[in-house]
Tab-separated table of C-alpha atoms in Angstrom:
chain	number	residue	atom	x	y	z
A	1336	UNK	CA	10.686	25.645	18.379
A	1337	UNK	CA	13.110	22.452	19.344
A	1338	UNK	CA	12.674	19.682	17.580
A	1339	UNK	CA	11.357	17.939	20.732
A	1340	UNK	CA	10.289	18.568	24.526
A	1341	UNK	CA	7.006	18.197	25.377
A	1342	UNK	CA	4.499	20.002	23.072
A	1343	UNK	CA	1.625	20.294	24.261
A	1344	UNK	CA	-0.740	17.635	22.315
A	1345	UNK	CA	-4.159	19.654	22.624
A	1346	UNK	CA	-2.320	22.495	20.771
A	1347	UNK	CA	-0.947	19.991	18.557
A	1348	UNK	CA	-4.263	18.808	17.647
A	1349	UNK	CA	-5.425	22.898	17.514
A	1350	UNK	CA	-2.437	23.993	15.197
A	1351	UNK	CA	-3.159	21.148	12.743
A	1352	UNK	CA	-6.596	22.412	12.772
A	1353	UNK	CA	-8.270	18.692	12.817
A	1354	UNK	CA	-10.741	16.646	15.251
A	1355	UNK	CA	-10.186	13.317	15.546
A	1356	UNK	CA	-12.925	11.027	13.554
A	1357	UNK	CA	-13.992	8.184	15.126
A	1358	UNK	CA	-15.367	6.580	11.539
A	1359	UNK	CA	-11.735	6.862	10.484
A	1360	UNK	CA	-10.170	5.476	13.598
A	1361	UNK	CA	-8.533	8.865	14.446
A	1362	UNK	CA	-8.034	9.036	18.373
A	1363	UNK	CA	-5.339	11.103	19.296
A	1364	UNK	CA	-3.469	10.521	22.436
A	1365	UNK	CA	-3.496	13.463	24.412
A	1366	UNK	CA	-2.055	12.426	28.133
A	1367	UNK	CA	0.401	14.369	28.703
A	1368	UNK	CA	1.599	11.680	31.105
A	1369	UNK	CA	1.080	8.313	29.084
A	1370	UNK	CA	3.104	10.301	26.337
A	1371	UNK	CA	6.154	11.092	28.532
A	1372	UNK	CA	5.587	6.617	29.510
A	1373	UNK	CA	5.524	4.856	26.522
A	1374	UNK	CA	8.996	5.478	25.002
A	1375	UNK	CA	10.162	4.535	28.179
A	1376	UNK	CA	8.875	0.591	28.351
A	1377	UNK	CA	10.728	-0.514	25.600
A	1378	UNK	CA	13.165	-3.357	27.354
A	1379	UNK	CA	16.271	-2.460	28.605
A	1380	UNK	CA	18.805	-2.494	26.346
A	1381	UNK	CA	16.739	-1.794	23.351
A	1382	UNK	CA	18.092	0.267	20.754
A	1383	UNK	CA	16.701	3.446	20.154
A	1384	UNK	CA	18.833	4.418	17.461
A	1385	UNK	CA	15.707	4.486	14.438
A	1386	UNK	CA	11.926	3.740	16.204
A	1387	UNK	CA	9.213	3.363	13.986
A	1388	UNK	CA	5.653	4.784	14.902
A	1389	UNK	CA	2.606	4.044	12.517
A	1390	UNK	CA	-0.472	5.768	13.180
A	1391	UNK	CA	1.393	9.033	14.101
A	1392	UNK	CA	-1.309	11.480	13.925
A	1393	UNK	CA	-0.758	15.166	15.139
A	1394	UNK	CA	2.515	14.222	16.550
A	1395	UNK	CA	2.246	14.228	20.047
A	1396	UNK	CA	3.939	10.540	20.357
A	1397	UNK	CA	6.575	11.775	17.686
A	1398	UNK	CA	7.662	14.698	19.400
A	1399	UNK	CA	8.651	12.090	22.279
A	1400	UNK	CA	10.195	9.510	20.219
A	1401	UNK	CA	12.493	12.467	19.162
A	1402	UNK	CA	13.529	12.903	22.413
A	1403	UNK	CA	14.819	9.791	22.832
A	1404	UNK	CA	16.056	7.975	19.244
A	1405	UNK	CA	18.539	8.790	17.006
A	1406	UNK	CA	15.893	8.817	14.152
A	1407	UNK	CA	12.094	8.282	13.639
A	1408	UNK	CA	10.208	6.758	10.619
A	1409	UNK	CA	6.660	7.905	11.303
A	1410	UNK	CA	3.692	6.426	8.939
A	1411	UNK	CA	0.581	8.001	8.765
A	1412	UNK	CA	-2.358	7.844	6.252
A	1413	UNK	CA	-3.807	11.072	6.195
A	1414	UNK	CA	-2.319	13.331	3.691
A	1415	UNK	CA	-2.892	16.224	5.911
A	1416	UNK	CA	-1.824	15.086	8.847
A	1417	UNK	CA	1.294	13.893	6.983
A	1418	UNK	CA	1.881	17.078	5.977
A	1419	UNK	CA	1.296	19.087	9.076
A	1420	UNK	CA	3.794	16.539	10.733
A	1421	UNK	CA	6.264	17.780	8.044
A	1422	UNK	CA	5.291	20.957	8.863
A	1423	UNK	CA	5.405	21.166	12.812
A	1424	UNK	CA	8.456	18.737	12.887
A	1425	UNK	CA	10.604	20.449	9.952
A	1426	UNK	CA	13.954	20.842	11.577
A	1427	UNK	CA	14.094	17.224	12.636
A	1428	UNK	CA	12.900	16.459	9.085
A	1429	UNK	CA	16.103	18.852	7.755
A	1430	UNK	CA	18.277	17.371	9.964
A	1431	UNK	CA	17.423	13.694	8.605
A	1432	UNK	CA	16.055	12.535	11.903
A	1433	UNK	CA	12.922	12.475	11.199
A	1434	UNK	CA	10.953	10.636	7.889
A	1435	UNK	CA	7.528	10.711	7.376
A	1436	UNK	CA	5.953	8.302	5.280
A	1437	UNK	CA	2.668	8.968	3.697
A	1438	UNK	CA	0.183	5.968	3.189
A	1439	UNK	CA	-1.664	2.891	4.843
A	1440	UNK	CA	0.693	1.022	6.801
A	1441	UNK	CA	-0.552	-2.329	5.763
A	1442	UNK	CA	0.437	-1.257	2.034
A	1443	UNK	CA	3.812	0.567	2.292
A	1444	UNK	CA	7.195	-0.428	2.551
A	1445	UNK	CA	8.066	-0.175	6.133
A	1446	UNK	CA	12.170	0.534	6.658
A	1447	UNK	CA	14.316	-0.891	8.546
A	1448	UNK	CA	13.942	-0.139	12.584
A	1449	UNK	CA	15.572	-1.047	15.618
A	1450	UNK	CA	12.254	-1.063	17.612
A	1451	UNK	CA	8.664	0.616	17.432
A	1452	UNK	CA	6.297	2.856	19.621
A	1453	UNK	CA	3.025	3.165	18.217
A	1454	UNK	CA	-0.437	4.472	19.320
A	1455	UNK	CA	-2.073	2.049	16.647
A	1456	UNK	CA	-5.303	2.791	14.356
A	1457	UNK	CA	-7.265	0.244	16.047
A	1458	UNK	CA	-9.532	-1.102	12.954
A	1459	UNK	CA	-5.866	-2.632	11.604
A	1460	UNK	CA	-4.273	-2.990	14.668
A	1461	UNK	CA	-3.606	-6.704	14.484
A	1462	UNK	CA	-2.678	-7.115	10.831
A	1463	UNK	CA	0.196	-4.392	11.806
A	1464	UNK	CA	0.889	-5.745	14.952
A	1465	UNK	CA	1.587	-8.888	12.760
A	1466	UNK	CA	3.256	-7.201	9.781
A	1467	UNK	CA	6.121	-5.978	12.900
A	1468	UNK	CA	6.181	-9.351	14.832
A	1469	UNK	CA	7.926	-11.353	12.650
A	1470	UNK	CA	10.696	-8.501	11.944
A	1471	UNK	CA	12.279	-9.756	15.545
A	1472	UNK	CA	12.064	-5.846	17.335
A	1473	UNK	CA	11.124	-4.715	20.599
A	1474	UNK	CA	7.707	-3.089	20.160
A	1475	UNK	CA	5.492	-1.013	22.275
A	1476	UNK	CA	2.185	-0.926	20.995
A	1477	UNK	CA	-1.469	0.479	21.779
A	1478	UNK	CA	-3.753	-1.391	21.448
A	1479	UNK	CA	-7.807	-2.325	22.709
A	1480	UNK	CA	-7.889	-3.453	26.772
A	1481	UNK	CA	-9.499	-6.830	25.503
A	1482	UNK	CA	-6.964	-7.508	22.580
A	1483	UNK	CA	-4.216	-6.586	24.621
A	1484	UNK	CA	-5.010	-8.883	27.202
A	1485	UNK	CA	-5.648	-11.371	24.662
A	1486	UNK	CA	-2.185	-11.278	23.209
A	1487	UNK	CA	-0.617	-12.415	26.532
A	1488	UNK	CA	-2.632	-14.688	27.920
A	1489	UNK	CA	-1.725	-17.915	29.305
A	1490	UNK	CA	-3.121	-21.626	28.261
A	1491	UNK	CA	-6.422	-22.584	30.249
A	1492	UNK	CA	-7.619	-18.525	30.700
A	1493	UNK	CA	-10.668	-17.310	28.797
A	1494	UNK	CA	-8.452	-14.927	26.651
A	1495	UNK	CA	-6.168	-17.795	25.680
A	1496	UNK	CA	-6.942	-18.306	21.923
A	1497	UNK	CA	-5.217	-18.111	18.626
A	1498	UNK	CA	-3.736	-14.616	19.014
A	1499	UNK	CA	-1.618	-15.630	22.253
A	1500	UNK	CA	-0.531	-18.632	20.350
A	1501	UNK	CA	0.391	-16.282	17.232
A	1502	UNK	CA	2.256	-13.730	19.271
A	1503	UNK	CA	4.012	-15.603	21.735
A	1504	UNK	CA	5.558	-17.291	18.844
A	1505	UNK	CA	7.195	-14.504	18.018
A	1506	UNK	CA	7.633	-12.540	21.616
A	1507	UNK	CA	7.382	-12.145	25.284
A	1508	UNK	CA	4.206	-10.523	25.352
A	1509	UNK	CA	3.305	-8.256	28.642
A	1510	UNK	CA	0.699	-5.563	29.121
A	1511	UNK	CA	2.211	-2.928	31.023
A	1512	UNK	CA	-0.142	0.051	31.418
A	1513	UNK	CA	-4.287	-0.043	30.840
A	1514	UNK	CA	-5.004	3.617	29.611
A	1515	UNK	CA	-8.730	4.889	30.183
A	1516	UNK	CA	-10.765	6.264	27.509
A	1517	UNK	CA	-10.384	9.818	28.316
A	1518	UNK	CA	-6.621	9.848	28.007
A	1519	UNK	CA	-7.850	10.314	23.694
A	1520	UNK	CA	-9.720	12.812	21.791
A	1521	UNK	CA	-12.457	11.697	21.100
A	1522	UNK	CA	-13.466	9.418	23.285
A	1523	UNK	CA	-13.138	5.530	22.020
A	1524	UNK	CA	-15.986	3.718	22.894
A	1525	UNK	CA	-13.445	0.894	24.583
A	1526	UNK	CA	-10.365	1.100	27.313
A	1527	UNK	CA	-7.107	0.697	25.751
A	1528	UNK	CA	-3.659	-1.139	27.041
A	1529	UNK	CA	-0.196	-0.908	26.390
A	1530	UNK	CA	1.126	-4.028	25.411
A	1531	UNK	CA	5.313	-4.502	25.074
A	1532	UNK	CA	6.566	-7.688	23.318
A	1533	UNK	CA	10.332	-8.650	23.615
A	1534	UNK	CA	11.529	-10.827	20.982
A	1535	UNK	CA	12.796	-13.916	21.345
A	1536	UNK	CA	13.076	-17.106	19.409
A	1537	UNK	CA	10.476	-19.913	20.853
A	1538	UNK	CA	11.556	-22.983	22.905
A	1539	UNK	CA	10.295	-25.480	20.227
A	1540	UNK	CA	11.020	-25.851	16.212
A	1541	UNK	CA	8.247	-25.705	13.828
A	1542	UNK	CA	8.455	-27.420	10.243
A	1543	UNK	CA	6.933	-25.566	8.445
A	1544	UNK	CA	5.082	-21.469	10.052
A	1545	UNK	CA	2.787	-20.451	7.785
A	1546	UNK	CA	1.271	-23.827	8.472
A	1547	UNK	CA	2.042	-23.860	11.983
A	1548	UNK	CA	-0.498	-21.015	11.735
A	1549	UNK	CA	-3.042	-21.848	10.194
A	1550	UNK	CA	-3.011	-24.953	11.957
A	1551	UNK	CA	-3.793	-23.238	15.265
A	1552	UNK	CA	-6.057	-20.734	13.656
A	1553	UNK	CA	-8.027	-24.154	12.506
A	1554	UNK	CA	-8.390	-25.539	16.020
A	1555	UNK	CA	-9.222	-22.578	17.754
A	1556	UNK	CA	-12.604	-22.192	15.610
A	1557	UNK	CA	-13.386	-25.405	17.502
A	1558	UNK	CA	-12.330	-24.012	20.597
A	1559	UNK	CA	-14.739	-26.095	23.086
A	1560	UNK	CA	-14.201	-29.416	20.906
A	1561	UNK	CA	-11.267	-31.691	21.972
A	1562	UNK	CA	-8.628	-31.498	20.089
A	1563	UNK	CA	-9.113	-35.169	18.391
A	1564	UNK	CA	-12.515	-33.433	16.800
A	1565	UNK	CA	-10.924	-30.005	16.118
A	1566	UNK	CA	-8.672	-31.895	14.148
A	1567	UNK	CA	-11.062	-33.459	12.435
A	1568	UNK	CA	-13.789	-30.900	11.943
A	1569	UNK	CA	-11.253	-28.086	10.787
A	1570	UNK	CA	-9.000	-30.200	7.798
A	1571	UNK	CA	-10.865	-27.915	5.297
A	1572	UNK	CA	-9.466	-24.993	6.942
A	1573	UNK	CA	-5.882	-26.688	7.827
A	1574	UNK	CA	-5.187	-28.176	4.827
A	1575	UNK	CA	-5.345	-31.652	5.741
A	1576	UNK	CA	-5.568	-34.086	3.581
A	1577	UNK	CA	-5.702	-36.985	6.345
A	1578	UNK	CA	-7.072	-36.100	9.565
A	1579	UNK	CA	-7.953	-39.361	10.711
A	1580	UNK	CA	-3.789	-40.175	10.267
A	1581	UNK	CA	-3.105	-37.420	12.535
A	1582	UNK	CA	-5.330	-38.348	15.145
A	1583	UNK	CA	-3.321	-41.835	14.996
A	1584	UNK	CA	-0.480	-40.384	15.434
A	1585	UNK	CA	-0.935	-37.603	18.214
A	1586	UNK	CA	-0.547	-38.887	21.420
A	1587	UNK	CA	-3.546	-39.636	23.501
A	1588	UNK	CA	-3.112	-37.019	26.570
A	1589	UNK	CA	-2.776	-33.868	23.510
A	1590	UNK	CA	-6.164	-34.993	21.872
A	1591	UNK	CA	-8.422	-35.192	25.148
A	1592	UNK	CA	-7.279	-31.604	25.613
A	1593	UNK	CA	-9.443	-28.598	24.207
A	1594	UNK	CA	-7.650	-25.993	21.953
A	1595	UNK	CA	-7.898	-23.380	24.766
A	1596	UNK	CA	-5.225	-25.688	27.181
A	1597	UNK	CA	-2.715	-26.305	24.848
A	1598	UNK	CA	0.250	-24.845	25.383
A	1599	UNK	CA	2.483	-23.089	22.074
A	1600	UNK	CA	4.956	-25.633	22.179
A	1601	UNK	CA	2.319	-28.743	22.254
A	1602	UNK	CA	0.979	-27.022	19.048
A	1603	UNK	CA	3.959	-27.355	17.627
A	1604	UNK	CA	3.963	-30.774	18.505
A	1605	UNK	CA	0.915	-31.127	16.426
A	1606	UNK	CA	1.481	-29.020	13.673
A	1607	UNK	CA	4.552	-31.377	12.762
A	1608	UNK	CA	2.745	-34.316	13.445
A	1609	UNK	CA	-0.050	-33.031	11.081
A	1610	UNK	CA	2.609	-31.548	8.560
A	1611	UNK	CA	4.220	-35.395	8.750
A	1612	UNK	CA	1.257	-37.452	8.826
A	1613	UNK	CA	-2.080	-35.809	6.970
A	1614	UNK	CA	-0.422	-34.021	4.630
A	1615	UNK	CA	-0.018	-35.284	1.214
A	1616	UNK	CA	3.910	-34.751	-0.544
């Protein structure tokens, strides 16, 4: 058997002699033709030399990224699935192009990688998509239709909320394929998207991230407030020590707005100003 071209994923899932469990997040991918598409809308230019896929399952996704990287790092939790993946892929795991790391990808240490493909386990799929932002790598990344969307939305839409903030600080974020329900076996309950982010540094500066963060994660729990009472309403959550010296200091047109119109770049804005002015040293 080559170490890659196309297997078949129903007879993957048949030769590792599993079903897919919905109360353990397992949904295997088994369109033939999303497959052959996702490697394929990483951005131009990317390098494939080492991708990284967590949640790699019975393979099906692996067997692609072989085709087109140098090397794969593939995580999966399930020690039998890990080991069938040893198993099924064991030339490309002689040949050193192919590691397979046992364990919850929240919990191990993920390598080094140029850029990821990933069909993610969607009960953790944000706290991974968040543990890969910040490493600065093109991504390609399954994910829920309404999270997806969520991720790249623009200010002033009803999916505009914390999330887009949080991942367009770290990417161009673009959903580039909605995949129906019965492209997986079995059956998730929801549609699914395919969401690529680009990395990029943001066109603003930011004191100080982590609070940057939390700052926005503050104001969107007050999402139909202004943002003068989200400010003040949320310092438990922020860290504030002064809110009413923020307020003072924001400019007038920034706290009329609600959370949900702000822009990344105005949170910035506020996030120093907060940082600066309600803040104790």
């Amino acid at each position: 058997m080559t170490e890659s071209g196309g297997r078949d994923p129903d007879a993957l899932v048949a030769r590792a002699g599993v079903r897919g469990d919905p109360a353990r997040d397992q949904h295997f991918l088994v369109d033939d033709r999303v497959l052959d598409r996702l490697p394929g809308y990483l951005p131009e230019g990317a390098d494939r030399e080492h991708l990284l896929e967590v949640g790699a399952g019975t393979g099906a996704l692996t067997d692609r990224l072989l085709g087109v990287a140098d090397r794969v790092t593939a995580v999966e939790r399930d020690p039998e699935l890990a080991g069938f993946l040893r198993e099924e892929f064991a030339d490309a795991v002689a040949a050193g192009r192919l590691t397979v790391v046992e364990g919850d990808a929240l919990a191990v240490d993920l390598p080094e990688f140029s850029a990821s493909v990933s069909n993610l386990p969607y009960g953790v799929s944000s706290e991974v998509a968040f543990r890969l932002l910040p490493r600065g790598r093109p991504l390609v990344l399954m994910f829920q239709a309404e999270f997806a969307e969520r991720m790249a939305a623009e200010p002033g839409t009803p999916e505009y909320g914390r999330l887009s903030v949080a991942t367009q600080h770290y990417a161009d974020v673009e959903v580039v394929e909605s995949v129906p329900r019965e492209a997986f076996a079995p059956q998730p309950r929801v549609e699914s998207a395919v969401v690529r982010t680009t990395p990029r540094d943001p066109d603003y500066t930011v004191a100080d991230e982590a609070f940057f963060l939390d700052f926005v994660k503050a104001a969107f729990t007050q999402r139909r407030k202004t943002v003068r009472n989200a400010i003040r309403n949320t310092a438990h959550i922020s860290g504030l020590d002064d809110a009413d010296a923020v307020v003072a200091a924001a400019p007038e047109a920034l706290l009329a707005k609600r959370p949900d119109s702000v822009a990344p770049a105005e949170f910035a804005r506020l996030a120093d100003l907060a940082l600066e002015h309600g803040v104790e040293p």
